[in-house]
Amino acid sequence: MVTIQRLITAALVACRTATGIPTIEIKGSKFFTSEGNQFYVKGITYEFASSLSSSYLTNGQQCKIDAKLIGATGANVVRVYSIDPTLNLDECMQAFADEGIYVICDMSTPTFFINREKPIWTLNLRNQFAKVLDGLHKYDNLLALFAGNEVINDVNTTIAAPAIKAVIADMKGYRDLMQYRKIPIGYSSTDETTTNLLQNYLDCGNEDIAADFFALDNYGWCGESSMAKSGYDALYARANGYDIPIFLSETGCNHVKNRSFNDQVALLGRDMNDRYSGSIIYEWTMGVNKYGLVEYSNDQATGTPKLLADYTALQSRWSTLNPVGVKATAYDPTLTKRDCPQSTSGVWLVEAKAGTEIPTLGLSGFTAPTGRQASATGRIPTSSIIVGSGSSSDSNKLESGRSGGSTKLGGGAIAGIVMGAIFLFLVMCGILLFLWRKNRPKKEVTVNPGDDAPLKGELDATSRDMTHQPIYQELSGAKYTQELGPSHAQYELRTDERPGELPDQRDEHQHLDDTGHYAPEFTDQEPAAEPSPHVQAQRRREMEWLEMEEMRMRQRREQLMKQGGAG
Ligand SMILES: *[C@@H]1O[C@H](CO)[C@@H](O)[C@H](O)[C@H]1NC(C)=O
Ligand SMILES: *[C@@H]1O[C@H](CO)[C@@H](O)[C@H](O)[C@H]1NC(C)=O
């Protein structure tokens, strides 16, 4: 009976996916919707610059307001820097899904991250990151996850690269063990002198340990720039033949006021759209670093914000940039993985052999969904990983105690149950599909009348593998039925740790050193050598918090002194 329930549950999950917003998959160096259309990221970072709270995606009402406004820019992605997987994100995720918007999220939180000074991937961290996957996997509009954000920011911190790769390897292993869909797991990098090596390092080696995609933060294009002046030509060159998707996880220089977002023409147009998968604009909310597209009347960033000039500029820029790319069926790339960079003093300090010796922890302690272990066992990738700590053998010891119910059944009984379940599945899918079609809002397909985007430069279109065409990717109108999702309590996380705590952002992302990270290759004319605005904002919040603490301590000291004087 337990087995039937599980099969039905699985069927319901499959049905929901079938009727929801298409999920995003990777083929070669490109993202595709599950319907087979290429997907370009038109993203906006979604955070509350002035808030100390990190309970992102928990205020459903506010998400509805924001998702509408974000969707109206033409965005199809928001980036969230951290979530608390123990909180309920259903309403917010639904609000974004309703607007055809995907969410890309960091797995690290202000409390749990790879420390660049002492880069150690611990069981504690592993279990917390796994909880983020547990919390988010059920949302069809989860685009991807970052295993780290700007951890490496100079030559010395390249020593953190193996730990980052171990995060990717173990989380991919966990994702597959739990039979979650192939949620892309990658990394969001700074852009400085070592970035091209990191780009190779995270890609090289066995599929099981390599990043699914690579992203980088780059503010090199300011105002009316050009491919050469901004350094985007170097970005483009670096992505030549790269076998996994690459995009900018932060961009949007504001050194020239009233931003024109001209770089979007390069990224989404012919200049770059055959190698890059778009970008994410920094940032939604106006804060002291002045990158905001909208301004709220209060620090909590609630209510309907005022739309600023940059909002309108981005909206009109994006309205002309709707690359179609290739269809998944027509795309059959032959791409090879990069070679692992060799350790080089003063350049790349990773000693481990050929980039394949990474400190993975394996999957010990995790329990696959009961009743599906046989296939799960086959999928555990850690056996092929060279593990420094030698603990990977544990990962094959899957819990089997709880599958007793199904193993007592004879083969015939199981076959009957399976047939029954398949029948039920089909019937339910039919009913759901019927209901969905009936309730589905009329899709608005925006097709711009033949006006080509203002592309910079005359480039030989035939030399690139796709053209820029102004047809809007149909993302709106999709509905998915959250309520059909089962609670994800079909497995156990063997961990003693308490759920992730997200007290505030005072120790966010260890972004507290003062090393600039914009590449010398951009320095001739563009602003360079300064940390990304997100990092700067984190520092400012840290300063504010420290000042508040100082004031509190001073007051307390004065109080005690007064009491001492009185007593
Ligand atoms: C990098 O490490 C070396 C050797 O420990 C040290 O001398 C140098 O100051 C470090 N550089 C930075 C930027 O921290
Ligand atoms: C530039 O932005 C400012 C502030 O939002 C606005 O008042 C001004 O009208 C804008 N100028 C142009 C030329 O759009």
mmCIF file of N, CA and C in Angstrom, residues 91 187 258:
data_model
loop_
_atom_site.group_PDB
_atom_site.id
_atom_site.type_symbol
_atom_site.label_atom_id
_atom_site.label_comp_id
_atom_site.label_asym_id
_atom_site.label_seq_id
_atom_site.Cartn_x
_atom_site.Cartn_y
_atom_site.Cartn_z
ATOM 1 N N GLU A 91 4.128 30.975 -1.857
ATOM 2 C CA GLU A 91 3.394 32.096 -2.461
ATOM 3 C C GLU A 91 4.283 32.923 -3.370
ATOM 4 N N TYR A 187 28.216 28.136 -10.459
ATOM 5 C CA TYR A 187 28.950 29.038 -9.576
ATOM 6 C C TYR A 187 28.887 30.457 -10.125
ATOM 7 N N ASN A 258 21.766 57.619 -15.572
ATOM 8 C CA ASN A 258 20.690 57.251 -16.489
ATOM 9 C C ASN A 258 21.174 56.142 -17.411
#
